[in-house]
mmCIF file of C-alpha atoms in Angstrom:
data_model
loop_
_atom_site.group_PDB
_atom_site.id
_atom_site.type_symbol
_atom_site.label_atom_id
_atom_site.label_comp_id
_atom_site.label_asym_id
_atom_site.label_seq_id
_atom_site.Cartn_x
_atom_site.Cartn_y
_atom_site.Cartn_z
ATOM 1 C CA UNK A 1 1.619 -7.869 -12.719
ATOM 2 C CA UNK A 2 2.275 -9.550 -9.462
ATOM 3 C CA UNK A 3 0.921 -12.691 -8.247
ATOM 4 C CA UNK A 4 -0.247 -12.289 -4.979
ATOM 5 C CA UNK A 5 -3.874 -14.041 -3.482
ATOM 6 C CA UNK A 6 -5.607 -13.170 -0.211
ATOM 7 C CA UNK A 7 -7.880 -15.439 0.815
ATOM 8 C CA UNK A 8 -11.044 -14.552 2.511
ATOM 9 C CA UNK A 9 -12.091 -11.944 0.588
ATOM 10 C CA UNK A 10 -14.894 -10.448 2.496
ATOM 11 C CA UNK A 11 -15.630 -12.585 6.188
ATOM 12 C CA UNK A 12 -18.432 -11.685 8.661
ATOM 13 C CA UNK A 13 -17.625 -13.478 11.749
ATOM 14 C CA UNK A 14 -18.942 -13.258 15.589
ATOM 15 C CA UNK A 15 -17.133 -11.953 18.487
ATOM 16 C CA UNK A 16 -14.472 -14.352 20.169
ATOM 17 C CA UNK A 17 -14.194 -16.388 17.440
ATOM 18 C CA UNK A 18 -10.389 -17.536 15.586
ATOM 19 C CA UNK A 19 -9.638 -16.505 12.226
ATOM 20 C CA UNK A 20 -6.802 -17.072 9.662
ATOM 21 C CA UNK A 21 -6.780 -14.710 6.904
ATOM 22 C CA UNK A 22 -4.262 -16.274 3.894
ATOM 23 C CA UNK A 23 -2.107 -14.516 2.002
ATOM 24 C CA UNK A 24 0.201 -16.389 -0.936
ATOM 25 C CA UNK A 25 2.862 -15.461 -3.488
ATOM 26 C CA UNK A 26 3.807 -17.567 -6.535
ATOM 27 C CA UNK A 27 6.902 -15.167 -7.032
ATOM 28 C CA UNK A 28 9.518 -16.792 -4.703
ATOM 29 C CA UNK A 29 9.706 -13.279 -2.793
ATOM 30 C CA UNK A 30 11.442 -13.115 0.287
ATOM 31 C CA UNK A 31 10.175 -10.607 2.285
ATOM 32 C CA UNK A 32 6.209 -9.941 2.581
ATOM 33 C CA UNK A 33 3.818 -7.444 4.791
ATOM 34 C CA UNK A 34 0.735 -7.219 6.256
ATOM 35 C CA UNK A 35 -1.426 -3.492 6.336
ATOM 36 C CA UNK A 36 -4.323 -2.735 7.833
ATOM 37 C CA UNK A 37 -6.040 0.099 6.332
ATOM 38 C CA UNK A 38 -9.920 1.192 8.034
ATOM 39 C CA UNK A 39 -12.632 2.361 5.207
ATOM 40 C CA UNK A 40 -10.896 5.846 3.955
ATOM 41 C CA UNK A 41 -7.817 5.916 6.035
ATOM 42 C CA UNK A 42 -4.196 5.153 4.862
ATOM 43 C CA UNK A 43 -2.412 1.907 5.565
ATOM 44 C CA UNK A 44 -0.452 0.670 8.623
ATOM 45 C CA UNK A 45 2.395 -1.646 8.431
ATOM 46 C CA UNK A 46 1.509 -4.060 11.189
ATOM 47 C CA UNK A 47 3.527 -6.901 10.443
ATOM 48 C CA UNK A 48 6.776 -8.132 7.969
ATOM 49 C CA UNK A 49 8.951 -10.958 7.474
ATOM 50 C CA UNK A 50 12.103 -10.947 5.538
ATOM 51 C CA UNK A 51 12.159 -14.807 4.883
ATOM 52 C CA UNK A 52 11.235 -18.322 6.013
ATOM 53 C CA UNK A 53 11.132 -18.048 9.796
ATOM 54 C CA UNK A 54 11.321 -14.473 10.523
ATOM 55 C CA UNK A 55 8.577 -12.456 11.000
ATOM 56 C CA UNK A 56 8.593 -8.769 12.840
ATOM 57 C CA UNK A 57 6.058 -5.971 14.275
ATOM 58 C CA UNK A 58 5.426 -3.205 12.593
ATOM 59 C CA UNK A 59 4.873 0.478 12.942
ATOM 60 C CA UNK A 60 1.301 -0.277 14.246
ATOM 61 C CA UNK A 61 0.648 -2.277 17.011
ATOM 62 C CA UNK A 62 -1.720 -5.178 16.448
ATOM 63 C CA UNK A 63 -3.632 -8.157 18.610
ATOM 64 C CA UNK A 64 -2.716 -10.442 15.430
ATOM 65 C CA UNK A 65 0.041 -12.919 14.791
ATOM 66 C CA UNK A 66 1.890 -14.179 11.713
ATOM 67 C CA UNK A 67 3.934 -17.010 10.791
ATOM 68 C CA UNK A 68 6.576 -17.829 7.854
ATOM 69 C CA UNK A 69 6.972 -21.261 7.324
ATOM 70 C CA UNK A 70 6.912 -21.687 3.749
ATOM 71 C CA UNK A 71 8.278 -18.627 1.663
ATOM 72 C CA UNK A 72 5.272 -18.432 -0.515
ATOM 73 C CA UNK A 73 2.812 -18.395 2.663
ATOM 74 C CA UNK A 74 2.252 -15.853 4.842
ATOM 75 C CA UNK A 75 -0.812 -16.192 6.877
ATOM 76 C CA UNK A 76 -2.254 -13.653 9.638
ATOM 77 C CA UNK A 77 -4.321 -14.911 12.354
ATOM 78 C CA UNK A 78 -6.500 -13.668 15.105
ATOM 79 C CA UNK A 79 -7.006 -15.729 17.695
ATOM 80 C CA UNK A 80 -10.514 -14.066 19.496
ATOM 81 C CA UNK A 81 -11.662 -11.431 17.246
ATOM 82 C CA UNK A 82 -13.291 -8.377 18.276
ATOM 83 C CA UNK A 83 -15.440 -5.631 16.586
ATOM 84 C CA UNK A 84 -12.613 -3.260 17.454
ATOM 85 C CA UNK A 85 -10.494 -5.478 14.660
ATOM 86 C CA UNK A 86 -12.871 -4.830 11.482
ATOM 87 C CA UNK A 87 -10.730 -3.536 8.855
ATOM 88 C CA UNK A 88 -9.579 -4.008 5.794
ATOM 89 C CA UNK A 89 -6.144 -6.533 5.794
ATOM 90 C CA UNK A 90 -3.834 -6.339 3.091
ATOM 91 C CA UNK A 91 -0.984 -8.593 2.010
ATOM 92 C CA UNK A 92 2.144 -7.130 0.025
ATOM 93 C CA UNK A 93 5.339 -8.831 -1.263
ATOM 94 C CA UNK A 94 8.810 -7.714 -2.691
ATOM 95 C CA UNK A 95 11.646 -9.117 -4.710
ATOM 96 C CA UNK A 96 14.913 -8.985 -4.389
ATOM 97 C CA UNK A 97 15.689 -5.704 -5.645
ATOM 98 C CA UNK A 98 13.244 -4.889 -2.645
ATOM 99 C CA UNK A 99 12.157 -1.512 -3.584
ATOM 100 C CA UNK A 100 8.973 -2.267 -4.941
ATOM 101 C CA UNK A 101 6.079 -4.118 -3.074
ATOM 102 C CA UNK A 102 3.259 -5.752 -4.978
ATOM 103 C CA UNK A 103 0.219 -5.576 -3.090
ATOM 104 C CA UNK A 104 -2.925 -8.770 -3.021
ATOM 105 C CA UNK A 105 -6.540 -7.371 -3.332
ATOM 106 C CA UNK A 106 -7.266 -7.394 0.509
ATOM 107 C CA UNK A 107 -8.990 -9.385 2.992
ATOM 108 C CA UNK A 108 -12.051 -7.310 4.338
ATOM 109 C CA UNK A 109 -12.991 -8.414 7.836
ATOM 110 C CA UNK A 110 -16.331 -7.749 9.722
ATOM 111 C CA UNK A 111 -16.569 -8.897 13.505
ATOM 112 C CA UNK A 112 -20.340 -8.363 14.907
ATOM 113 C CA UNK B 1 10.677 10.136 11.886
ATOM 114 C CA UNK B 2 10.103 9.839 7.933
ATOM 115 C CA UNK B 3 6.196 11.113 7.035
ATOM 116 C CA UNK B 4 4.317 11.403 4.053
ATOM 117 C CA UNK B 5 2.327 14.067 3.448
ATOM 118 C CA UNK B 6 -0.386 14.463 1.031
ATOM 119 C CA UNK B 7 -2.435 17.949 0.151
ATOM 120 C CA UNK B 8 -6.274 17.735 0.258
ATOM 121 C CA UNK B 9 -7.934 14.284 0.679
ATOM 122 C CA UNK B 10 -10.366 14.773 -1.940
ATOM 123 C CA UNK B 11 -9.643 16.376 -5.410
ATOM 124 C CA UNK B 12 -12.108 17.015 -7.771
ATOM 125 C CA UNK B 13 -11.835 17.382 -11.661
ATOM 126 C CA UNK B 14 -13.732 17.510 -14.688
ATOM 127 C CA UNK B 15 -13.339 14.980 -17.308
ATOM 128 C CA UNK B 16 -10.150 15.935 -19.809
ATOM 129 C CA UNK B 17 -8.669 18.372 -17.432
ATOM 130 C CA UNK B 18 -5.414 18.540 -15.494
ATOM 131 C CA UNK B 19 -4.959 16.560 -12.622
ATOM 132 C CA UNK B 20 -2.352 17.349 -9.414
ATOM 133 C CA UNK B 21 -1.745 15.492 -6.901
ATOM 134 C CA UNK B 22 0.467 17.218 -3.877
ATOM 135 C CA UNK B 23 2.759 14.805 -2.167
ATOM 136 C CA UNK B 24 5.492 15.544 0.086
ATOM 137 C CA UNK B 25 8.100 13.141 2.646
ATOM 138 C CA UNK B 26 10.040 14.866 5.400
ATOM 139 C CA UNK B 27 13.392 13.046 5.503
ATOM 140 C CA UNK B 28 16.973 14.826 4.534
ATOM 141 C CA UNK B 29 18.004 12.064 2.476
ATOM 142 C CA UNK B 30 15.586 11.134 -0.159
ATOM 143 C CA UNK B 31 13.413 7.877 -0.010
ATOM 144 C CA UNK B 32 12.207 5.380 -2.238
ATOM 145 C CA UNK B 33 9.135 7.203 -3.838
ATOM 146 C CA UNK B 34 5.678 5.273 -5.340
ATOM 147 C CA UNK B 35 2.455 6.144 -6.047
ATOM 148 C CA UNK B 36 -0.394 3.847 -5.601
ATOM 149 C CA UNK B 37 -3.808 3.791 -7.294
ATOM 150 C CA UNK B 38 -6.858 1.895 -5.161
ATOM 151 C CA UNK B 39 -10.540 1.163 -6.608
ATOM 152 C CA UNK B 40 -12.615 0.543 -4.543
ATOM 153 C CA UNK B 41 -12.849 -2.829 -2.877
ATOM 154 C CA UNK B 42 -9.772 -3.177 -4.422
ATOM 155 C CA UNK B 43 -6.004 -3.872 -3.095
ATOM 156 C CA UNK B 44 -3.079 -1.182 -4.391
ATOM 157 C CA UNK B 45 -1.718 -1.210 -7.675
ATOM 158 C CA UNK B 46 1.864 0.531 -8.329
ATOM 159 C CA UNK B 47 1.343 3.420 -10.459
ATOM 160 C CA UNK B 48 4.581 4.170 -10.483
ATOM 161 C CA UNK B 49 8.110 4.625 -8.548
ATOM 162 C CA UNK B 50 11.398 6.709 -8.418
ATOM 163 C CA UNK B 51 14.287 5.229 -7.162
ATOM 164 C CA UNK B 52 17.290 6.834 -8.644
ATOM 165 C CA UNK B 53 18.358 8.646 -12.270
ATOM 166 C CA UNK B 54 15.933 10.602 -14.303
ATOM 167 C CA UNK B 55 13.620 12.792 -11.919
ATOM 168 C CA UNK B 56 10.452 12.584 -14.229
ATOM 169 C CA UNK B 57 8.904 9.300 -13.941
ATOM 170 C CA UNK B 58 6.336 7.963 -16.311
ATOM 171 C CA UNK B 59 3.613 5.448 -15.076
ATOM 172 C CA UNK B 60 0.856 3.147 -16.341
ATOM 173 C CA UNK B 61 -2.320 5.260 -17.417
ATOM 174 C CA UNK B 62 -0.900 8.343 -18.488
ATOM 175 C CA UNK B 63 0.688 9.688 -14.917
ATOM 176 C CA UNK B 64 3.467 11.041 -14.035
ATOM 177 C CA UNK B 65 5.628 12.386 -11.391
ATOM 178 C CA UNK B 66 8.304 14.752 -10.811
ATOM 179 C CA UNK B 67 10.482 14.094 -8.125
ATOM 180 C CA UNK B 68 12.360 17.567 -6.553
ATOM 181 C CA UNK B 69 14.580 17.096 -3.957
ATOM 182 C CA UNK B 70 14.942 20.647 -3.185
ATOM 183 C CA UNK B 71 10.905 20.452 -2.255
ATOM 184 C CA UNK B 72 10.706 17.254 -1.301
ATOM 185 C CA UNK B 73 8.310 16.872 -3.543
ATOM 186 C CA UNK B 74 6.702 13.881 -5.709
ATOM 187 C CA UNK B 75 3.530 15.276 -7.524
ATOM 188 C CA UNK B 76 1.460 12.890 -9.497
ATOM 189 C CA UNK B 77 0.286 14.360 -12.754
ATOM 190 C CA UNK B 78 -2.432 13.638 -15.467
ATOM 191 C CA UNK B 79 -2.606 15.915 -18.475
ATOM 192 C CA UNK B 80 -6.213 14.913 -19.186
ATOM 193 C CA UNK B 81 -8.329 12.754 -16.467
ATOM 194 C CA UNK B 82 -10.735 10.266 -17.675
ATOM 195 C CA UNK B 83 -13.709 9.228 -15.632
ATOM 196 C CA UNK B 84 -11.996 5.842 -14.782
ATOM 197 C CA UNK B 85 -9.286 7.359 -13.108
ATOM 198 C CA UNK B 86 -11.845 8.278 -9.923
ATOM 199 C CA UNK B 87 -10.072 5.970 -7.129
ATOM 200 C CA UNK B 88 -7.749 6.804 -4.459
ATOM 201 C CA UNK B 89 -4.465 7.891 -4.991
ATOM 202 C CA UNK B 90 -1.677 6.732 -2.023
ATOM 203 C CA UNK B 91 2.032 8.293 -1.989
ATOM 204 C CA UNK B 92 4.204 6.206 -0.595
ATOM 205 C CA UNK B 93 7.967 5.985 0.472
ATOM 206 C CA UNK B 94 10.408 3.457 1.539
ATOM 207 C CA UNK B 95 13.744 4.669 3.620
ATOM 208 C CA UNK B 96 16.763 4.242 1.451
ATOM 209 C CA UNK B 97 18.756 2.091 3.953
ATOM 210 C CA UNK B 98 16.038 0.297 5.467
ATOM 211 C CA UNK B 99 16.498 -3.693 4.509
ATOM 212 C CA UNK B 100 12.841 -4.263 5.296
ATOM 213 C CA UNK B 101 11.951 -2.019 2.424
ATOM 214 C CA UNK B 102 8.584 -1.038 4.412
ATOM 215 C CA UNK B 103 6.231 1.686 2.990
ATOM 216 C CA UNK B 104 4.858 4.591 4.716
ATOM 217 C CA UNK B 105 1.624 5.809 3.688
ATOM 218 C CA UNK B 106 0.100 9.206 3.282
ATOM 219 C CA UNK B 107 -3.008 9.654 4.007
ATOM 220 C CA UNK B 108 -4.575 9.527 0.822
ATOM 221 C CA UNK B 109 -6.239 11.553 -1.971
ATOM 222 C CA UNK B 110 -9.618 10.729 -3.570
ATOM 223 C CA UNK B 111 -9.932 11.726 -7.237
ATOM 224 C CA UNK B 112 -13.210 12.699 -8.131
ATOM 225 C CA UNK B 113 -13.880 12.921 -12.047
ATOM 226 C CA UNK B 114 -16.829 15.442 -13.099
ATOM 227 C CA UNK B 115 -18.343 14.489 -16.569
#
């Protein structure tokens, strides 16, 4: 079973405001991804790194940013949230074989 | 581009029956192949994968899945569903080739279990 934590949960927040959703890995994996998936729809890669410093868009486009500055750490940040941005946010990880990728238990975001 | 797609987004069974689940990627050379199981308020948990050798691929819970290159196919398979296996089922693949090792999500299949 992986080790992977997303931190928030579940966050209510206003319009406008800056968030920072967390996502850490205890496995030493290099590369790690952030989905967005809204209530019954599939997911949407919208962001990947492949190590310390690197970080990359995905296949959906997305207000948020990321950053890689530890490899365990791998946190996804809004800077003025808006309703149009509730979703659910989930973090994902692989090793070095790559082919498999460990998913955390998701960061559900609400913005009134 | 490579898709995923998955046959009926919601499935219904009764308890100790068969369950199929239809999946099928559009790319000539054949991907990485998963299958993911989500509860709800949940994140995904790997089911299972086929990356290379045997073609029938045995997961955690009593699935399976048969992967047929000549139908692009990767079916997930239950002999006999249980109640707790009511979740969503994701199929998922990953572009051999691809260093990123991204996935690319079907749309999804909810399993209902009758009692």
């Amino acid at each position: 079973e992986a080790d992977i934590y997303q931190t928030p949960r579940y966050l209510v927040i206003g319009t406008g405001k800056k968030i920072t959703l967390e996502c850490s890995q205890t496995m030493g994996h290099d590369k790690m991804y952030w989905y967005q998936q809204d209530p019954g729809m599939e997911l949407h890669l919208i962001h990947y790194s492949y190590g310390v410093n690197s970080t990359e868009k995905g296949d959906l486009s997305s207000e948020s940013t990321v950053s890689r500055i530890r490899t365990e750490h791998f946190p996804l940040t809004l800077e003025s949230a808006r309703p149009s941005h509730t979703s659910q946010y989930l973090c994902a990880s692989s090793g070095p074989l790559g082919n498999t990728i460990y998913f955390g238990e998701g960061s559900w975001l609400t913005v009134v | 581009a490579q898709s995923v797609t998955q046959l009926g987004s919601h499935v219904s069974v009764s308890e100790g029956a068969l369950v199929l689940l239809r999946c099928n990627y559009s790319s000539s050379v054949p991907p990485y192949l998963f299958w993911y199981v989500q509860y709800p308020n949940q994140g995904l948990q790997l089911l299972l994968k086929y990356t290379t050798g045997a073609t029938l691929v045995k997961g955690i819970n009593g699935f399976e899945a048969e992967f047929k290159k000549s139908e692009t196919s990767f079916h997930l398979t239950k002999p006999s569903a249980h109640m707790s296996d009511a979740a969503e089922y994701f199929c998922a693949v990953s572009p051999r080739g691809d260093s990123s090792y991204k996935l690319i999500f079907g749309s999804g299949t909810r399993l209902l279990v009758r009692p």
